[in-house]
Tab-separated table of N, CA and C and ligand atoms in Angstrom:
chain	number	residue	atom	x	y	z
R	865	MET	N	0.748	-1.268	0.054
R	865	MET	CA	0.397	0.034	0.093
R	865	MET	C	1.043	1.390	-0.113
R	866	ARG	N	0.618	2.208	-0.769
R	866	ARG	CA	1.523	3.223	-1.331
R	866	ARG	C	0.615	4.672	-1.126
R	867	LEU	N	0.933	5.692	-0.337
R	867	LEU	CA	0.263	7.148	-0.394
R	867	LEU	C	1.105	8.006	-1.455
R	868	ARG	N	0.365	8.743	-2.334
R	868	ARG	CA	0.905	9.581	-3.126
R	868	ARG	C	-0.075	10.594	-3.184
R	869	PRO	N	0.356	11.950	-3.762
R	869	PRO	CA	-0.369	12.859	-3.913
R	869	PRO	C	-1.385	12.738	-5.360
R	870	PHE	N	-2.313	13.356	-5.557
R	870	PHE	CA	-3.206	13.217	-6.585
R	870	PHE	C	-2.655	13.881	-7.854
R	871	ARG	N	-3.121	13.128	-8.938
R	871	ARG	CA	-2.706	13.529	-9.924
R	871	ARG	C	-4.066	13.753	-11.016
R	872	PRO	N	-4.063	14.733	-12.012
R	872	PRO	CA	-5.391	15.324	-12.838
R	872	PRO	C	-6.004	13.942	-13.241
R	873	ASP	N	-5.139	12.948	-13.675
R	873	ASP	CA	-5.662	11.884	-14.507
R	873	ASP	C	-6.297	10.980	-13.616
R	874	ASP	N	-6.419	11.167	-12.126
R	874	ASP	CA	-6.965	10.228	-11.158
R	874	ASP	C	-8.582	10.533	-11.162
R	875	LEU	N	-8.860	11.794	-11.848
R	875	LEU	CA	-10.300	11.974	-11.084
R	875	LEU	C	-11.564	11.417	-11.370
R	876	GLN	N	-11.470	10.743	-12.818
R	876	GLN	CA	-12.456	9.704	-13.104
R	876	GLN	C	-12.554	8.475	-11.876
R	877	THR	N	-11.517	7.884	-11.827
R	877	THR	CA	-11.388	6.921	-10.853
R	877	THR	C	-11.767	7.237	-9.400
R	878	LEU	N	-11.493	8.415	-8.990
R	878	LEU	CA	-11.944	8.852	-7.386
R	878	LEU	C	-13.504	9.071	-7.554
R	879	TYR	N	-14.067	9.560	-8.804
R	879	TYR	CA	-15.410	9.634	-9.039
R	879	TYR	C	-16.136	8.384	-8.550
R	880	GLU	N	-15.395	7.374	-9.503
R	880	GLU	CA	-16.172	6.064	-9.498
R	880	GLU	C	-16.218	5.395	-8.059
R	881	ILE	N	-15.028	5.722	-7.644
R	881	ILE	CA	-15.005	5.095	-5.895
R	881	ILE	C	-15.772	5.730	-5.241
R	882	ASP	N	-15.833	7.217	-5.181
R	882	ASP	CA	-17.025	7.883	-4.240
R	882	ASP	C	-18.471	7.451	-4.458
R	883	GLN	N	-18.793	7.185	-6.118
R	883	GLN	CA	-19.989	6.511	-6.291
R	883	GLN	C	-20.401	5.191	-5.643
R	884	SER	N	-19.178	4.368	-5.591
R	884	SER	CA	-19.456	3.231	-4.999
R	884	SER	C	-19.343	3.580	-3.231
R	885	CYS	N	-18.991	4.247	-2.799
R	885	CYS	CA	-18.865	4.275	-1.423
R	885	CYS	C	-20.140	4.840	-0.742
R	886	PHE	N	-20.853	5.871	-1.473
R	886	PHE	CA	-21.802	6.635	-1.064
R	886	PHE	C	-23.170	6.470	-1.906
R	887	ILE	N	-24.392	6.672	-1.170
R	887	ILE	CA	-25.501	6.450	-1.770
R	887	ILE	C	-25.934	7.599	-2.519
R	888	PRO	N	-26.516	7.915	-3.513
R	888	PRO	CA	-27.018	9.124	-4.198
R	888	PRO	C	-27.565	10.060	-3.213
R	889	GLY	N	-27.308	11.306	-3.044
R	889	GLY	CA	-27.426	12.327	-2.195
R	889	GLY	C	-26.641	12.609	-1.108
R	890	ILE	N	-25.557	11.440	-1.027
R	890	ILE	CA	-24.615	11.814	0.021
R	890	ILE	C	-23.275	11.757	-1.008
R	891	SER	N	-23.057	10.735	-1.871
R	891	SER	CA	-22.143	11.010	-3.174
R	891	SER	C	-21.933	12.422	-3.932
R	892	TYR	N	-20.884	12.876	-4.084
R	892	TYR	CA	-20.583	13.968	-5.091
R	892	TYR	C	-20.872	13.716	-6.533
R	893	THR	N	-21.202	14.935	-6.932
R	893	THR	CA	-21.212	14.849	-8.491
R	893	THR	C	-19.759	14.663	-9.043
R	894	HIS	N	-19.635	14.618	-10.168
R	894	HIS	CA	-18.322	14.921	-10.860
R	894	HIS	C	-17.933	16.178	-10.967
R	895	LYS	N	-18.839	17.220	-11.103
R	895	LYS	CA	-18.507	18.470	-10.960
R	895	LYS	C	-17.994	19.105	-9.347
R	896	GLU	N	-18.722	18.566	-8.472
R	896	GLU	CA	-18.461	18.802	-7.207
R	896	GLU	C	-17.158	17.961	-6.837
R	897	LEU	N	-16.710	17.161	-7.209
R	897	LEU	CA	-15.731	16.453	-6.777
R	897	LEU	C	-14.225	17.066	-7.342
R	898	ALA	N	-14.501	17.656	-8.782
R	898	ALA	CA	-13.590	18.208	-9.390
R	898	ALA	C	-13.364	19.627	-8.681
R	899	ALA	N	-14.420	20.155	-8.353
R	899	ALA	CA	-14.076	21.447	-7.683
R	899	ALA	C	-13.528	21.527	-6.401
R	900	PHE	N	-14.030	20.314	-5.277
R	900	PHE	CA	-13.370	20.357	-4.304
R	900	PHE	C	-11.695	20.003	-4.219
R	901	ILE	N	-11.558	19.038	-5.361
R	901	ILE	CA	-10.175	18.863	-5.365
R	901	ILE	C	-9.442	19.979	-5.838
R	902	ALA	N	-9.835	20.963	-6.794
R	902	ALA	CA	-9.305	22.194	-7.305
R	902	ALA	C	-9.101	23.287	-6.484
R	903	HIS	N	-9.980	23.240	-5.653
R	903	HIS	CA	-9.840	24.535	-4.449
R	903	HIS	C	-8.522	24.965	-4.192
R	904	ASN	N	-8.222	26.047	-4.065
R	904	ASN	CA	-6.712	26.152	-3.857
R	904	ASN	C	-6.268	26.026	-2.481
R	905	HIS	N	-7.069	25.885	-1.411
R	905	HIS	CA	-6.911	25.613	0.106
R	905	HIS	C	-7.128	23.917	0.300
R	906	SER	N	-7.095	23.104	-0.838
R	906	SER	CA	-7.508	21.887	-0.818
R	906	SER	C	-6.418	21.025	-0.922
R	907	GLN	N	-6.449	19.613	-0.453
R	907	GLN	CA	-5.242	18.734	-0.568
R	907	GLN	C	-5.792	17.303	-0.709
R	908	THR	N	-5.304	16.659	-1.904
R	908	THR	CA	-6.096	15.089	-1.888
R	908	THR	C	-4.795	14.371	-1.832
R	909	TRP	N	-5.022	13.170	-0.982
R	909	TRP	CA	-4.165	11.870	-0.736
R	909	TRP	C	-4.869	10.977	-1.340
R	910	ILE	N	-4.157	10.067	-2.001
R	910	ILE	CA	-4.404	8.788	-2.800
R	910	ILE	C	-3.657	7.405	-2.030
R	911	VAL	N	-4.276	6.502	-1.826
R	911	VAL	CA	-3.508	5.258	-1.621
R	911	VAL	C	-3.846	4.571	-2.347
R	912	GLU	N	-2.612	3.643	-3.019
R	912	GLU	CA	-2.645	2.604	-4.147
R	912	GLU	C	-2.306	1.575	-3.816
R	913	ASP	N	-2.651	0.125	-4.068
R	913	ASP	CA	-2.298	-1.001	-3.864
R	913	ASP	C	-2.104	-1.476	-5.522
R	914	GLY	N	-0.533	-1.759	-5.254
R	914	GLY	CA	0.094	-2.055	-6.795
R	914	GLY	C	-0.324	-0.739	-7.897
R	915	ASP	N	-0.874	-0.884	-9.064
R	915	ASP	CA	-1.409	-0.100	-9.780
R	915	ASP	C	-3.004	0.828	-9.573
R	916	ARG	N	-3.374	0.030	-8.661
R	916	ARG	CA	-4.887	0.562	-8.240
R	916	ARG	C	-5.221	1.487	-7.412
R	917	ILE	N	-5.705	2.530	-7.572
R	917	ILE	CA	-6.264	3.327	-6.438
R	917	ILE	C	-7.191	2.891	-5.462
R	918	VAL	N	-6.938	2.637	-4.026
R	918	VAL	CA	-7.873	1.784	-3.511
R	918	VAL	C	-8.737	2.859	-2.186
R	919	GLY	N	-8.198	3.955	-2.465
R	919	GLY	CA	-9.072	5.099	-1.238
R	919	GLY	C	-8.153	6.284	-1.359
R	920	PHE	N	-8.844	7.390	-1.286
R	920	PHE	CA	-8.501	8.780	-1.111
R	920	PHE	C	-9.319	9.467	-0.230
R	921	LEU	N	-8.631	10.649	0.030
R	921	LEU	CA	-9.085	11.965	1.022
R	921	LEU	C	-8.810	13.059	0.575
R	922	ILE	N	-9.820	13.915	0.682
R	922	ILE	CA	-9.540	15.380	0.196
R	922	ILE	C	-9.949	16.174	1.612
R	923	ALA	N	-8.978	17.218	1.555
R	923	ALA	CA	-9.500	18.029	3.027
R	923	ALA	C	-8.903	19.402	2.590
R	924	ASN	N	-9.669	20.470	3.084
R	924	ASN	CA	-9.412	21.739	2.874
R	924	ASN	C	-9.105	22.248	4.274
R	925	THR	N	-8.184	23.516	4.086
R	925	THR	CA	-7.936	24.161	5.202
R	925	THR	C	-8.858	25.637	5.279
R	926	GLU	N	-9.483	25.597	6.562
R	926	GLU	CA	-10.368	26.686	6.865
R	926	GLU	C	-9.623	27.812	7.742
R	927	PRO	N	-10.602	28.999	7.821
R	927	PRO	CA	-10.024	30.109	8.679
R	927	PRO	C	-9.918	29.471	10.238
R	928	ARG	N	-9.471	29.998	11.203
R	928	ARG	CA	-9.076	29.540	12.462
R	928	ARG	C	-8.361	28.231	12.868
R	929	LYS	N	-7.440	28.146	11.476
R	929	LYS	CA	-6.486	26.825	11.698
R	929	LYS	C	-7.241	25.602	11.825
R	930	ILE	N	-8.012	25.299	10.994
R	930	ILE	CA	-8.995	24.262	10.908
R	930	ILE	C	-8.610	23.266	9.695
R	931	LEU	N	-8.307	22.019	9.584
R	931	LEU	CA	-8.626	21.395	8.470
R	931	LEU	C	-9.840	20.644	8.619
R	932	HIS	N	-10.475	20.817	7.300
R	932	HIS	CA	-11.816	20.292	7.191
R	932	HIS	C	-11.852	19.013	6.211
R	933	ILE	N	-12.288	17.890	6.563
R	933	ILE	CA	-11.973	16.376	5.872
R	933	ILE	C	-13.278	16.751	5.083
R	934	VAL	N	-13.378	16.721	3.476
R	934	VAL	CA	-14.222	17.053	2.607
R	934	VAL	C	-14.806	15.450	2.652
R	935	THR	N	-13.950	14.423	2.373
R	935	THR	CA	-14.269	12.984	2.290
R	935	THR	C	-13.114	12.176	2.721
R	936	ILE	N	-13.553	10.964	2.771
R	936	ILE	CA	-12.441	9.732	2.800
R	936	ILE	C	-13.293	8.776	2.350
R	937	ASP	N	-12.582	8.246	1.209
R	937	ASP	CA	-13.192	7.087	0.684
R	937	ASP	C	-12.325	5.635	0.273
R	938	VAL	N	-12.918	4.503	0.792
R	938	VAL	CA	-11.953	3.156	0.647
R	938	VAL	C	-12.853	2.497	0.135
R	939	LEU	N	-12.351	1.756	-1.191
R	939	LEU	CA	-13.199	0.527	-2.045
R	939	LEU	C	-13.628	-0.151	-0.544
R	940	LYS	N	-14.464	-0.877	-0.719
R	940	LYS	CA	-14.698	-2.070	-0.126
R	940	LYS	C	-14.132	-3.174	0.438
R	941	ALA	N	-13.916	-3.610	-0.825
R	941	ALA	CA	-12.863	-5.071	-0.527
R	941	ALA	C	-11.714	-4.701	0.007
R	942	TRP	N	-11.243	-3.266	0.308
R	942	TRP	CA	-9.827	-2.970	1.106
R	942	TRP	C	-10.257	-2.488	2.416
R	943	ARG	N	-11.489	-2.600	2.898
R	943	ARG	CA	-11.787	-1.771	4.112
R	943	ARG	C	-11.035	-2.679	5.346
R	944	ARG	N	-10.784	-2.326	6.422
R	944	ARG	CA	-10.325	-2.718	7.673
R	944	ARG	C	-9.060	-3.260	7.281
R	945	ARG	N	-8.319	-2.545	6.224
R	945	ARG	CA	-6.933	-2.832	6.020
R	945	ARG	C	-6.055	-1.814	6.110
R	946	ARG	N	-6.593	-0.880	7.139
R	946	ARG	CA	-5.740	0.274	7.338
R	946	ARG	C	-5.482	1.550	6.188
R	947	VAL	N	-6.427	1.088	5.195
R	947	VAL	CA	-5.857	2.292	4.096
R	947	VAL	C	-6.733	3.572	4.824
R	948	GLY	N	-7.957	3.459	5.448
R	948	GLY	CA	-8.407	4.842	6.137
R	948	GLY	C	-7.316	5.254	7.197
R	949	THR	N	-6.706	4.698	7.882
R	949	THR	CA	-5.697	4.855	8.865
R	949	THR	C	-4.650	5.539	8.159
R	950	LEU	N	-4.148	4.971	7.029
R	950	LEU	CA	-2.877	5.745	6.555
R	950	LEU	C	-3.259	6.768	5.905
R	951	LEU	N	-4.501	7.313	5.266
R	951	LEU	CA	-5.203	8.561	4.826
R	951	LEU	C	-5.178	9.536	5.803
R	952	MET	N	-5.894	9.055	6.998
R	952	MET	CA	-6.086	10.085	7.867
R	952	MET	C	-4.686	10.598	8.747
R	953	GLU	N	-3.885	9.497	8.858
R	953	GLU	CA	-2.322	10.004	9.298
R	953	GLU	C	-1.771	11.030	8.423
R	954	ALA	N	-2.092	10.722	7.158
R	954	ALA	CA	-1.271	11.731	6.248
R	954	ALA	C	-1.897	13.150	6.381
R	955	ALA	N	-3.289	13.248	6.909
R	955	ALA	CA	-3.788	14.647	6.703
R	955	ALA	C	-3.635	15.167	7.990
R	956	GLU	N	-3.749	14.389	9.006
R	956	GLU	CA	-3.358	14.632	10.714
R	956	GLU	C	-2.045	15.453	10.483
R	957	ASP	N	-1.006	14.879	9.788
R	957	ASP	CA	0.403	14.910	9.951
R	957	ASP	C	0.714	16.203	8.914
R	958	TRP	N	0.173	16.180	8.010
R	958	TRP	CA	0.091	17.335	7.226
R	958	TRP	C	-0.497	18.859	7.900
R	959	ALA	N	-1.493	18.434	8.415
R	959	ALA	CA	-2.111	19.395	9.602
R	959	ALA	C	-1.222	20.167	10.416
R	960	ARG	N	-0.752	19.078	11.317
R	960	ARG	CA	0.195	19.361	12.315
R	960	ARG	C	1.486	20.242	11.974
R	961	GLY	N	1.925	19.768	10.671
R	961	GLY	CA	3.137	20.354	10.128
R	961	GLY	C	2.953	21.600	9.803
R	962	ARG	N	1.799	22.374	9.689
R	962	ARG	CA	1.428	23.624	9.223
R	962	ARG	C	0.793	24.286	10.342
R	963	GLY	N	0.962	23.742	11.584
R	963	GLY	CA	0.342	24.569	12.702
R	963	GLY	C	-0.994	24.409	12.947
R	964	LEU	N	-1.716	23.695	12.219
R	964	LEU	CA	-3.238	23.771	12.356
R	964	LEU	C	-3.662	23.300	13.727
R	965	LYS	N	-4.802	23.952	13.998
R	965	LYS	CA	-5.317	23.397	15.692
R	965	LYS	C	-6.230	22.201	15.706
R	966	MET	N	-6.945	22.031	14.608
R	966	MET	CA	-8.145	21.314	14.852
R	966	MET	C	-8.491	20.503	13.476
R	967	ILE	N	-9.187	19.410	13.603
R	967	ILE	CA	-9.468	18.597	12.337
R	967	ILE	C	-11.031	18.677	12.668
R	968	GLY	N	-11.907	18.885	11.346
R	968	GLY	CA	-13.440	18.929	11.719
R	968	GLY	C	-13.868	18.028	10.576
R	969	LEU	N	-14.901	17.578	10.482
R	969	LEU	CA	-15.785	16.653	9.422
R	969	LEU	C	-17.184	16.419	9.858
R	970	GLU	N	-17.943	16.082	8.874
R	970	GLU	CA	-19.291	15.556	8.835
R	970	GLU	C	-19.446	14.348	8.424
R	971	THR	N	-20.230	13.717	9.260
R	971	THR	CA	-20.651	12.044	8.777
R	971	THR	C	-22.055	11.844	8.936
R	972	ALA	N	-22.557	11.120	7.813
R	972	ALA	CA	-24.283	10.852	8.189
R	972	ALA	C	-24.128	10.322	9.533
R	973	GLN	N	-25.567	10.589	10.613
R	973	GLN	CA	-25.731	9.996	11.400
R	973	GLN	C	-25.887	8.692	11.509
R	974	ASP	N	-26.248	8.168	10.035
R	974	ASP	CA	-26.599	6.445	10.013
R	974	ASP	C	-25.200	5.870	9.511
R	975	ASN	N	-24.152	6.375	9.668
R	975	ASN	CA	-22.797	5.903	9.172
R	975	ASN	C	-22.076	5.413	10.351
R	976	LEU	N	-22.680	4.407	11.074
R	976	LEU	CA	-22.012	3.930	12.203
R	976	LEU	C	-20.509	3.626	12.010
R	977	GLY	N	-20.156	2.750	10.892
R	977	GLY	CA	-18.995	2.199	10.794
R	977	GLY	C	-18.076	3.297	10.556
R	978	ALA	N	-18.282	4.661	10.104
R	978	ALA	CA	-17.196	5.628	9.881
R	978	ALA	C	-17.246	6.509	11.458
R	979	GLN	N	-18.590	6.354	12.073
R	979	GLN	CA	-18.367	6.859	13.148
R	979	GLN	C	-17.465	6.244	14.106
R	980	LYS	N	-17.439	5.216	14.042
R	980	LYS	CA	-16.511	4.319	15.138
R	980	LYS	C	-15.028	4.406	14.722
R	981	PHE	N	-14.951	4.701	13.074
R	981	PHE	CA	-13.563	4.857	12.631
R	981	PHE	C	-12.958	6.086	13.486
R	982	TYR	N	-13.997	7.124	13.069
R	982	TYR	CA	-13.074	8.558	13.576
R	982	TYR	C	-13.352	8.626	14.994
R	983	ALA	N	-14.046	7.624	15.946
R	983	ALA	CA	-13.846	7.741	17.330
R	983	ALA	C	-12.808	7.069	17.782
R	984	SER	N	-12.375	5.962	16.877
R	984	SER	CA	-11.196	5.134	17.243
R	984	SER	C	-9.763	6.227	16.912
R	985	ARG	N	-9.770	7.065	16.453
R	985	ARG	CA	-8.896	8.046	16.063
R	985	ARG	C	-8.871	9.076	16.963
R	986	GLY	N	-9.722	9.453	17.823
R	986	GLY	CA	-9.901	10.317	18.980
R	986	GLY	C	-10.733	11.625	18.504
R	987	TYR	N	-11.546	11.255	17.554
R	987	TYR	CA	-13.016	12.468	17.060
R	987	TYR	C	-13.748	12.261	18.038
R	988	ARG	N	-14.502	13.425	18.406
R	988	ARG	CA	-15.802	13.184	18.972
R	988	ARG	C	-16.852	14.308	18.443
R	989	GLN	N	-18.078	13.894	18.883
R	989	GLN	CA	-18.840	14.520	18.278
R	989	GLN	C	-19.436	15.677	19.139
R	990	VAL	N	-19.710	17.031	18.424
R	990	VAL	CA	-19.851	18.218	18.831
R	990	VAL	C	-21.021	18.704	18.531
R	991	ASP	N	-21.629	18.142	17.655
R	991	ASP	CA	-22.826	18.874	16.989
R	991	ASP	C	-23.479	18.147	15.808
R	992	GLU	N	-24.733	18.317	15.375
R	992	GLU	CA	-25.434	17.738	14.798
R	992	GLU	C	-26.115	18.840	13.697
R	993	ILE	N	-26.243	18.482	12.285
R	993	ILE	CA	-26.929	19.555	11.620
R	993	ILE	C	-28.127	18.748	10.603
R	994	PRO	N	-29.024	19.087	11.213
R	994	PRO	CA	-30.371	18.259	10.226
R	994	PRO	C	-30.517	18.512	8.905
R	995	GLY	N	-30.952	17.548	8.115
R	995	GLY	CA	-30.685	18.076	6.712
R	995	GLY	C	-29.418	18.455	5.721
R	996	TYR	N	-28.509	17.990	6.575
R	996	TYR	CA	-27.184	18.697	5.946
R	996	TYR	C	-26.846	18.114	4.525
R	997	TYR	N	-27.386	16.477	4.512
R	997	TYR	CA	-27.186	16.038	3.037
R	997	TYR	C	-28.077	16.162	2.384
R	998	ALA	N	-28.027	16.246	0.817
R	998	ALA	CA	-29.084	16.319	-0.351
R	998	ALA	C	-30.199	15.296	0.031
R	999	ASN	N	-30.051	14.347	0.686
R	999	ASN	CA	-31.078	13.394	0.623
R	999	ASN	C	-31.904	13.462	2.171
R	1000	GLY	N	-31.563	14.443	2.828
R	1000	GLY	CA	-32.236	14.867	4.085
R	1000	GLY	C	-31.699	14.488	5.237
R	1001	THR	N	-30.702	13.644	5.138
R	1001	THR	CA	-30.046	12.889	6.360
R	1001	THR	C	-29.316	13.942	7.227
R	1002	THR	N	-29.226	13.437	8.546
R	1002	THR	CA	-28.746	14.441	9.466
R	1002	THR	C	-27.274	14.215	9.595
R	1003	ALA	N	-26.400	14.989	9.799
R	1003	ALA	CA	-24.896	14.991	9.959
R	1003	ALA	C	-24.500	15.202	11.161
R	1004	TRP	N	-23.479	14.275	11.502
R	1004	TRP	CA	-22.900	14.579	12.880
R	1004	TRP	C	-21.461	15.381	12.567
R	1005	VAL	N	-21.255	16.442	13.614
R	1005	VAL	CA	-20.019	17.236	13.194
R	1005	VAL	C	-19.202	16.404	14.246
R	1006	MET	N	-18.125	16.137	13.800
R	1006	MET	CA	-17.023	15.492	14.575
R	1006	MET	C	-15.616	16.287	14.854
R	1007	VAL	N	-14.999	16.331	15.495
R	1007	VAL	CA	-13.851	17.158	15.570
R	1007	VAL	C	-12.537	16.454	16.506
R	1008	LYS	N	-11.346	16.864	16.195
R	1008	LYS	CA	-10.192	16.233	17.023
R	1008	LYS	C	-9.324	17.407	17.055
R	1009	GLU	N	-8.841	17.932	18.241
R	1009	GLU	CA	-7.790	18.800	18.494
R	1009	GLU	C	-6.576	18.499	18.105
R	1010	LEU	N	-5.469	19.049	17.449
R	1010	LEU	CA	-4.162	18.248	17.214
R	1010	LEU	C	-3.426	19.171	18.258
R	1011	GLU	N	-2.335	18.087	18.943
R	1011	GLU	CA	-1.480	18.850	20.009
R	1011	GLU	C	-0.440	19.525	19.178
T	231	COA	C1	-14.807	4.687	7.035
T	231	COA	C2	-13.592	4.226	6.132
T	231	COA	C3	-12.649	5.393	5.709
T	231	COA	C4	-12.915	3.623	7.241
T	231	COA	O1	-11.546	2.683	6.357
T	231	COA	P1	-10.743	1.691	6.507
T	231	COA	O2	-9.507	1.485	5.853
T	231	COA	O3	-11.468	0.586	6.630
T	231	COA	O4	-10.133	1.833	8.022
T	231	COA	P2	-9.169	1.069	9.008
T	231	COA	O5	-8.817	-0.305	8.553
T	231	COA	O6	-7.846	2.038	8.504
T	231	COA	O7	-9.555	1.097	10.258
T	231	COA	C5	-8.967	1.480	11.416
T	231	COA	C6	-9.975	0.971	12.725
T	231	COA	O8	-11.120	1.889	12.588
T	231	COA	C7	-12.330	1.243	13.179
T	231	COA	N1	-13.220	0.765	12.118
T	231	COA	C8	-13.035	1.220	10.779
T	231	COA	N2	-14.051	0.596	10.299
T	231	COA	C9	-14.993	0.348	11.106
T	231	COA	C10	-16.554	-0.173	10.876
T	231	COA	N3	-16.782	-0.260	9.569
T	231	COA	N4	-17.067	-0.470	12.361
T	231	COA	C11	-16.361	-0.416	13.356
T	231	COA	N5	-15.053	0.031	13.441
T	231	COA	C12	-14.571	0.442	12.142
T	231	COA	C13	-11.784	0.000	14.014
T	231	COA	O9	-11.433	0.110	15.159
T	231	COA	C14	-10.492	-0.013	12.735
T	231	COA	O10	-9.324	-1.180	13.296
T	231	COA	P3	-9.564	-2.648	13.619
T	231	COA	O11	-9.881	-2.945	11.731
T	231	COA	O12	-8.150	-3.207	13.628
T	231	COA	O13	-10.465	-3.305	14.315
T	231	COA	C15	-14.310	2.974	4.987
T	231	COA	O14	-15.097	2.341	5.997
T	231	COA	C16	-14.827	3.750	4.158
T	231	COA	O15	-14.402	4.270	3.179
T	231	COA	N6	-16.231	3.896	4.272
T	231	COA	C17	-17.173	4.508	3.055
T	231	COA	C18	-17.189	5.627	2.983
T	231	COA	C19	-17.317	6.522	4.342
T	231	COA	O16	-18.232	6.227	5.028
T	231	COA	N7	-16.553	7.440	4.667
T	231	COA	C20	-16.470	8.558	5.659
T	231	COA	C21	-17.434	9.220	5.720
T	231	COA	S1	-17.476	10.692	6.139
């Protein structure tokens, strides 16, 4: 498993992975995904197994020294093999290296697997946002303070 930065020709594969990871209304359109990645405060990390992309994470830097996780997606067949851990460690290390103070994210209230994943990494729920997703699902807001 190998971590590397995003390349423009990855976009279609990332879109297909996102479509496979989330139901319509939570997954991003091709245009949304392209815009998140292209944003000038955004970082994207890729994990490859051989020459296959098996996971990615997009995050953007926000005011008040916060890194916001836009999405983290791991192909189903590669889950529970530490791909998500590799991606979160990369984002957290990057944020610490730039003196950021906190990481924040939203996750669907019924996404128990993701909530457990984040909790196992020290994230705690601080809020919820009714109707956050296009399909009406409530989001949990979770954060982790960085030392
Ligand atoms: C959430 C997600 C990114 C986790 O990635 P992953 O590569 O499977 O995670 P890891 O293998 O690094 O897991 C690390 C630890 O997190 C916890 N964890 C991860 N997935 C879990 C799950 N489904 N249920 C319970 N605990 C989980 C476990 O403690 C795990 O350690 P263990 O396997 O030794 O028990 C992945 O399941 C995914 O892409 N899901 C679909 C998209 C999604 O929901 N993204 C997050 C939305 S905001």
